[in-house]
Short mmCIF file of C-alpha atoms and ligand atoms in Angstrom, two decimals:
data_model
loop_
_atom_site.label_atom_id
_atom_site.label_comp_id
_atom_site.label_asym_id
_atom_site.label_seq_id
_atom_site.Cartn_x
_atom_site.Cartn_y
_atom_site.Cartn_z
CA MET F 1 61.79 -46.14 -52.48
CA GLN F 2 63.25 -48.52 -49.90
CA SER F 3 66.21 -50.48 -51.26
CA LEU F 4 66.58 -54.24 -51.03
CA GLN F 5 69.49 -53.75 -48.64
CA HIS F 6 67.46 -51.41 -46.42
CA VAL F 7 64.42 -53.67 -46.05
CA ASN F 8 66.57 -56.71 -45.36
CA GLN F 9 68.55 -54.82 -42.74
CA GLN F 10 65.46 -53.36 -41.09
CA PHE F 11 62.81 -56.05 -41.43
CA ALA F 12 64.26 -59.48 -42.28
CA LEU F 13 63.62 -62.21 -39.67
CA THR F 14 66.35 -64.83 -39.87
CA ASP F 15 65.32 -67.43 -42.48
CA LYS F 16 61.60 -66.85 -41.95
CA LEU F 17 61.34 -63.46 -43.68
CA GLN F 18 63.81 -62.36 -46.34
CA PHE F 19 63.45 -59.87 -49.21
CA SER F 20 64.53 -60.64 -52.77
CA GLN F 21 64.54 -58.64 -55.99
CA ASN F 22 63.60 -60.03 -59.38
CA ALA F 23 65.12 -59.18 -62.75
CA HIS F 24 62.58 -56.36 -63.21
CA GLY F 25 63.60 -54.76 -59.89
CA LEU F 26 60.48 -55.89 -58.02
CA ILE F 27 61.25 -56.37 -54.32
CA ILE F 28 59.38 -59.34 -52.86
CA ALA F 29 59.06 -60.45 -49.24
CA GLU F 30 59.66 -64.20 -49.05
CA ILE F 31 58.01 -65.76 -45.99
CA THR F 32 58.76 -69.34 -44.99
CA SER F 33 57.80 -70.70 -41.59
CA ALA F 34 56.78 -74.09 -40.25
CA GLN F 35 53.19 -72.91 -40.57
CA ALA F 36 53.02 -71.45 -44.08
CA SER F 37 54.82 -69.87 -47.00
CA ALA F 38 53.92 -66.62 -48.74
CA ARG F 39 55.30 -63.94 -51.07
CA ILE F 40 54.37 -60.26 -50.96
CA SER F 41 55.45 -57.62 -53.47
CA LEU F 42 56.33 -54.16 -52.13
CA SER F 43 54.77 -52.77 -55.31
CA GLY F 44 51.10 -52.71 -54.41
CA ALA F 45 51.76 -54.39 -51.02
CA HIS F 46 50.39 -57.23 -53.12
CA LEU F 47 50.30 -60.78 -51.77
CA LEU F 48 51.34 -63.12 -54.59
CA SER F 49 51.04 -66.49 -52.84
CA TRP F 50 50.02 -68.13 -49.57
CA GLN F 51 50.15 -71.84 -48.82
CA PRO F 52 49.60 -73.24 -45.33
CA ALA F 53 52.12 -75.99 -44.57
CA ASP F 54 49.45 -78.69 -44.34
CA LEU F 55 48.15 -78.07 -47.87
CA ASP F 56 49.65 -79.57 -51.00
CA THR F 57 48.22 -76.86 -53.26
CA PRO F 58 48.25 -73.06 -52.84
CA ALA F 59 45.21 -71.31 -51.39
CA ILE F 60 45.77 -68.21 -53.56
CA TRP F 61 45.89 -68.23 -57.39
CA LEU F 62 48.46 -66.31 -59.47
CA SER F 63 48.41 -66.22 -63.25
CA GLU F 64 51.34 -67.81 -65.04
CA GLN F 65 51.29 -64.61 -67.11
CA ALA F 66 51.29 -62.21 -64.16
CA ASN F 67 53.50 -59.14 -64.74
CA LEU F 68 55.88 -59.05 -61.77
CA ILE F 69 57.11 -55.56 -62.70
CA PRO F 70 57.15 -52.52 -60.38
CA GLY F 71 54.21 -50.21 -61.10
CA LYS F 72 52.26 -52.80 -63.10
CA SER F 73 49.02 -54.40 -61.89
CA ILE F 74 49.44 -58.09 -61.14
CA ARG F 75 46.93 -60.72 -62.30
CA GLY F 76 46.12 -62.87 -59.31
CA GLY F 77 47.11 -62.87 -55.67
CA ILE F 78 45.42 -60.11 -53.66
CA PRO F 79 45.28 -56.77 -55.52
CA VAL F 80 44.51 -53.89 -53.14
CA CYS F 81 41.76 -51.88 -54.81
CA TRP F 82 41.96 -48.42 -53.16
CA PRO F 83 40.98 -45.58 -52.86
CA TRP F 84 38.31 -46.53 -55.37
CA PHE F 85 36.84 -49.84 -56.59
CA GLY F 86 36.11 -50.33 -60.29
CA PRO F 87 36.13 -47.31 -62.63
CA HIS F 88 36.80 -43.94 -60.97
CA PRO F 89 33.43 -42.43 -60.03
CA GLN F 90 34.08 -39.16 -61.90
CA ASP F 91 37.13 -39.60 -64.17
CA GLY F 92 37.05 -42.59 -66.51
CA THR F 93 40.61 -41.85 -67.67
CA LEU F 94 41.98 -42.96 -64.28
CA PRO F 95 43.01 -46.61 -63.78
CA ALA F 96 40.35 -49.05 -62.64
CA HIS F 97 40.53 -50.09 -59.00
CA GLY F 98 42.59 -47.09 -57.87
CA PHE F 99 46.33 -46.39 -57.64
CA ALA F 100 47.27 -48.41 -54.55
CA ARG F 101 47.91 -51.65 -56.44
CA THR F 102 50.49 -50.00 -58.72
CA SER F 103 52.14 -47.81 -56.08
CA GLN F 104 55.35 -48.52 -54.15
CA TRP F 105 54.35 -49.08 -50.51
CA GLN F 106 56.78 -48.61 -47.61
CA VAL F 107 57.50 -51.49 -45.27
CA THR F 108 56.78 -50.24 -41.74
CA HIS F 109 57.24 -53.25 -39.49
CA SER F 110 57.73 -56.98 -39.21
CA GLY F 111 57.47 -59.48 -36.38
CA ILE F 112 56.97 -63.12 -35.42
CA ALA F 113 54.86 -64.73 -32.69
CA ASN F 114 53.96 -68.42 -32.43
CA ASP F 115 55.51 -68.84 -35.86
CA VAL F 116 53.00 -66.36 -37.37
CA ILE F 117 54.80 -63.68 -39.37
CA THR F 118 53.55 -60.08 -39.29
CA LEU F 119 54.48 -57.67 -42.07
CA GLY F 120 53.15 -54.11 -42.29
CA PHE F 121 53.05 -51.60 -45.16
CA GLU F 122 52.03 -47.97 -45.58
CA LEU F 123 51.06 -45.81 -48.55
CA GLN F 124 50.82 -42.02 -48.39
CA SER F 125 48.66 -40.78 -51.25
CA SER F 126 50.35 -38.21 -53.48
CA ASP F 127 47.06 -37.43 -55.22
CA SER F 128 45.74 -34.07 -53.97
CA ASN F 129 42.21 -35.32 -54.56
CA TYR F 130 42.87 -38.08 -52.03
CA PRO F 131 44.58 -36.57 -48.96
CA CYS F 132 44.74 -39.90 -47.19
CA SER F 133 46.97 -42.81 -46.30
CA ALA F 134 46.56 -46.56 -46.10
CA ARG F 135 48.18 -49.04 -43.76
CA LEU F 136 48.05 -52.74 -44.58
CA GLU F 137 49.17 -55.42 -42.14
CA TYR F 138 49.48 -59.11 -43.00
CA LYS F 139 49.59 -61.94 -40.47
CA ILE F 140 50.82 -65.08 -42.23
CA GLY F 141 50.43 -68.53 -40.65
CA PRO F 142 47.94 -71.39 -40.91
CA GLN F 143 45.44 -68.57 -41.40
CA LEU F 144 45.95 -65.41 -43.43
CA GLU F 145 44.78 -62.11 -41.99
CA LEU F 146 44.80 -58.72 -43.70
CA THR F 147 43.98 -55.41 -42.02
CA LEU F 148 43.56 -52.34 -44.24
CA THR F 149 43.24 -49.02 -42.42
CA THR F 150 42.45 -45.78 -44.24
CA HIS F 151 43.07 -42.35 -42.64
CA ASN F 152 41.56 -39.14 -44.05
CA HIS F 153 44.25 -36.48 -43.53
CA GLY F 154 42.22 -33.83 -45.32
CA SER F 155 39.97 -31.05 -44.07
CA GLN F 156 36.99 -32.29 -46.09
CA ALA F 157 34.93 -35.46 -46.04
CA LEU F 158 36.50 -38.09 -48.33
CA THR F 159 34.69 -40.72 -50.41
CA ILE F 160 36.51 -44.07 -50.47
CA SER F 161 35.64 -47.42 -52.03
CA GLU F 162 37.92 -50.42 -51.62
CA ALA F 163 38.31 -54.16 -52.06
CA MET F 164 40.78 -56.87 -51.16
CA HIS F 165 40.46 -58.38 -54.64
CA THR F 166 41.48 -61.92 -53.70
CA TYR F 167 41.98 -64.64 -56.33
CA PHE F 168 41.45 -68.01 -54.65
CA HIS F 169 42.92 -71.23 -56.07
CA ILE F 170 40.18 -73.81 -56.67
CA SER F 171 39.83 -77.20 -58.38
CA ASP F 172 37.42 -76.05 -61.11
CA ILE F 173 34.97 -73.14 -61.29
CA ALA F 174 32.11 -75.43 -62.32
CA ASP F 175 32.61 -77.70 -59.30
CA ILE F 176 32.67 -75.19 -56.46
CA GLN F 177 29.99 -73.20 -54.73
CA LEU F 178 30.10 -70.05 -52.61
CA GLN F 179 28.03 -70.39 -49.47
CA GLY F 180 26.80 -67.75 -47.05
CA LEU F 181 25.20 -65.12 -49.28
CA ASN F 182 21.65 -66.51 -49.23
CA ASN F 183 19.00 -63.75 -49.37
CA VAL F 184 21.64 -61.07 -49.93
CA ALA F 185 20.93 -58.35 -52.52
CA TYR F 186 23.45 -57.84 -55.30
CA TRP F 187 24.17 -55.72 -58.36
CA ASP F 188 24.78 -57.85 -61.45
CA LYS F 189 27.52 -56.15 -63.49
CA VAL F 190 27.20 -58.67 -66.33
CA SER F 191 23.53 -58.05 -67.06
CA ASN F 192 23.67 -54.40 -65.85
CA HIS F 193 20.34 -55.12 -64.25
CA PRO F 194 18.58 -51.82 -63.32
CA ALA F 195 17.82 -53.02 -59.80
CA THR F 196 19.39 -55.36 -57.30
CA MET F 197 18.70 -59.08 -57.45
CA THR F 198 18.55 -61.39 -54.42
CA GLN F 199 20.71 -64.47 -54.00
CA GLN F 200 18.58 -67.54 -53.42
CA GLN F 201 20.94 -70.41 -52.66
CA ALA F 202 24.69 -70.95 -52.75
CA VAL F 203 26.39 -69.17 -55.66
CA GLN F 204 27.32 -71.61 -58.44
CA PHE F 205 29.14 -70.77 -61.65
CA SER F 206 28.15 -71.61 -65.23
CA ALA F 207 28.93 -68.36 -67.06
CA GLU F 208 30.68 -65.00 -66.58
CA THR F 209 29.80 -63.87 -63.06
CA ASP F 210 30.46 -60.35 -61.78
CA ARG F 211 28.34 -59.39 -58.77
CA VAL F 212 28.57 -56.87 -55.95
CA TYR F 213 26.66 -58.18 -52.94
CA ILE F 214 25.68 -55.23 -50.76
CA ASN F 215 25.00 -54.83 -47.06
CA SER F 216 26.74 -58.19 -46.60
CA PRO F 217 28.90 -58.17 -43.46
CA GLN F 218 28.64 -61.91 -43.10
CA ALA F 219 31.25 -64.60 -43.56
CA CYS F 220 31.21 -66.85 -46.62
CA THR F 221 32.78 -70.13 -47.65
CA ILE F 222 34.20 -71.45 -50.90
CA HIS F 223 33.18 -75.12 -50.88
CA ASP F 224 35.60 -77.05 -53.09
CA PRO F 225 34.91 -80.82 -53.24
CA GLY F 226 37.52 -81.19 -55.99
CA LEU F 227 40.34 -80.13 -53.66
CA LYS F 228 38.45 -81.57 -50.65
CA ARG F 229 38.54 -78.28 -48.79
CA ASP F 230 36.55 -75.26 -47.76
CA ILE F 231 38.05 -71.78 -47.73
CA GLN F 232 36.40 -69.78 -44.97
CA ILE F 233 36.30 -66.00 -45.36
CA ASN F 234 35.57 -64.00 -42.21
CA LYS F 235 35.63 -60.21 -42.15
CA THR F 236 34.85 -57.04 -40.21
CA GLY F 237 34.57 -53.49 -41.55
CA SER F 238 33.40 -54.68 -44.96
CA LEU F 239 29.78 -54.46 -46.09
CA SER F 240 30.24 -55.57 -49.69
CA THR F 241 31.28 -58.89 -51.16
CA VAL F 242 32.35 -58.96 -54.81
CA VAL F 243 32.19 -62.28 -56.66
CA TRP F 244 33.89 -62.64 -60.04
CA SER F 245 34.61 -65.31 -62.58
CA PRO F 246 35.51 -64.05 -66.08
CA TRP F 247 34.48 -67.28 -67.80
CA TYR F 248 35.83 -68.28 -71.20
CA GLU F 249 35.10 -65.34 -73.51
CA LYS F 250 36.22 -62.58 -71.13
CA ALA F 251 39.26 -64.63 -70.13
CA GLU F 252 40.22 -64.90 -73.81
CA ARG F 253 39.76 -61.13 -74.24
CA MET F 254 41.82 -60.34 -71.16
CA GLY F 255 44.59 -62.64 -72.32
CA ASP F 256 46.53 -62.88 -69.03
CA LEU F 257 44.54 -65.44 -67.08
CA GLY F 258 46.96 -68.21 -67.84
CA ALA F 259 47.17 -70.81 -70.57
CA ASN F 260 45.13 -74.02 -70.48
CA ASN F 261 42.01 -72.28 -69.17
CA GLY F 262 43.78 -70.98 -66.10
CA TRP F 263 40.63 -69.00 -65.32
CA ARG F 264 38.92 -72.27 -64.37
CA GLN F 265 41.22 -72.66 -61.36
CA MET F 266 40.41 -69.27 -59.85
CA VAL F 267 37.50 -67.45 -58.32
CA CYS F 268 37.55 -63.93 -56.89
CA VAL F 269 35.71 -63.37 -53.61
CA GLU F 270 36.50 -59.82 -52.56
CA SER F 271 35.89 -58.26 -49.16
CA ALA F 272 34.99 -54.70 -50.07
CA ASN F 273 33.17 -51.45 -49.41
CA ALA F 274 31.71 -50.43 -52.75
CA PHE F 275 28.50 -49.34 -54.53
CA ASP F 276 25.86 -48.75 -51.83
CA ASN F 277 28.54 -49.34 -49.19
CA THR F 278 31.02 -46.70 -50.38
CA LEU F 279 32.63 -45.02 -47.36
CA ILE F 280 32.55 -41.31 -46.51
CA LEU F 281 35.30 -40.50 -44.02
CA ALA F 282 35.14 -37.29 -42.00
CA PRO F 283 38.35 -35.27 -41.62
CA ASP F 284 40.86 -37.17 -39.48
CA GLN F 285 38.59 -40.24 -39.42
CA THR F 286 40.02 -43.72 -39.94
CA HIS F 287 38.29 -46.87 -41.21
CA THR F 288 39.52 -50.46 -40.89
CA LEU F 289 38.67 -53.45 -43.05
CA ASN F 290 39.84 -56.80 -41.67
CA VAL F 291 39.61 -60.17 -43.39
CA ASN F 292 40.71 -63.63 -42.32
CA TYR F 293 41.15 -66.68 -44.56
CA GLN F 294 41.25 -70.24 -43.24
CA VAL F 295 41.40 -73.46 -45.25
CA LYS F 296 39.55 -76.43 -43.76
CA LYS F 297 40.17 -79.91 -45.15
CA LEU F 298 36.98 -81.89 -45.83
CA ASP F 299 36.70 -85.49 -44.68
CA ASP F 300 36.67 -87.91 -47.54
CA PHE F 301 33.30 -87.96 -49.16
O1 TA6 M 1 36.09 -57.32 -59.13
C1 TA6 M 1 35.65 -57.75 -60.40
C2 TA6 M 1 36.20 -56.79 -61.47
O2 TA6 M 1 35.77 -55.47 -61.21
C3 TA6 M 1 35.75 -57.30 -62.83
O3 TA6 M 1 34.76 -56.45 -63.40
C4 TA6 M 1 37.06 -57.30 -63.65
O4 TA6 M 1 37.27 -56.04 -64.25
C5 TA6 M 1 38.06 -57.61 -62.53
O5 TA6 M 1 37.63 -56.80 -61.45
C6 TA6 M 1 39.52 -57.42 -62.90
O6 TA6 M 1 39.80 -56.07 -63.03
P1 TA6 M 1 41.33 -55.66 -63.46
O7 TA6 M 1 41.33 -54.17 -63.50
O8 TA6 M 1 42.25 -56.22 -62.41
O9 TA6 M 1 41.55 -56.33 -64.78
#
């Protein structure tokens, strides 16, 4: 595991990128530039926050009850679900959403150009069933870009599912809509519907929502009149879009979505490859998922 001293010596960038360590030993990259601020935990290569300089509220939501402890999953931010999404396809005893989000990633590189900070991470799987590695590069500025590259080091084909499980900060779940998924087929995990459904209009939220939109390479937009902004989500290398709001009852059961109905100020829109879009990588093949977030202010209504 890279020490705090090592990563600061190797990768710090004057006052724009420094690494800190919390009381639990979690090492966090602290990014502060004229364009944006962000925090990224080395455990899970997990982005905890991102706020462009021209916004007065964060673009990414983090639970007040998030466990910022090495090896623990973190509620909020951008969990990296890899090398499987959801329950393990064969072994239900394994943790949901894979081991990447609770593993210690290695910092590989950092840089700055036009006041946009680049920070790269790598994870070598130690699971013999998954002879593969992941590289994740962040570009942090007025936009946020993530590039997740998987490499199959094995001699057999490898089945991978993945998601950038992003929790976006919103005004209120009942007041937003998700645009761009019209006529897209989806699996409804709440109703366990035996066949796919088809999205008719913009996605609106009035109850627990847990859907995997398939064969959906297209961009989508979180339209948030309450915060007078749209969050635009553009992606390549991702054919699934997962949309999740726990709503009241599940939020109560989960118990770590923040006090005062914190779940109302978040929505997950996840750029993924899952379900029908699970990947099969040939030996030595790589696959790249790229996603870009941009917040656009809306003119006064
Ligand atoms: O992506 C939606 C989902 O799969 C939901 O079903 C819910 O389980 C959510 O992820 C959170 O999962 P986690 O393992 O982080 O509690």
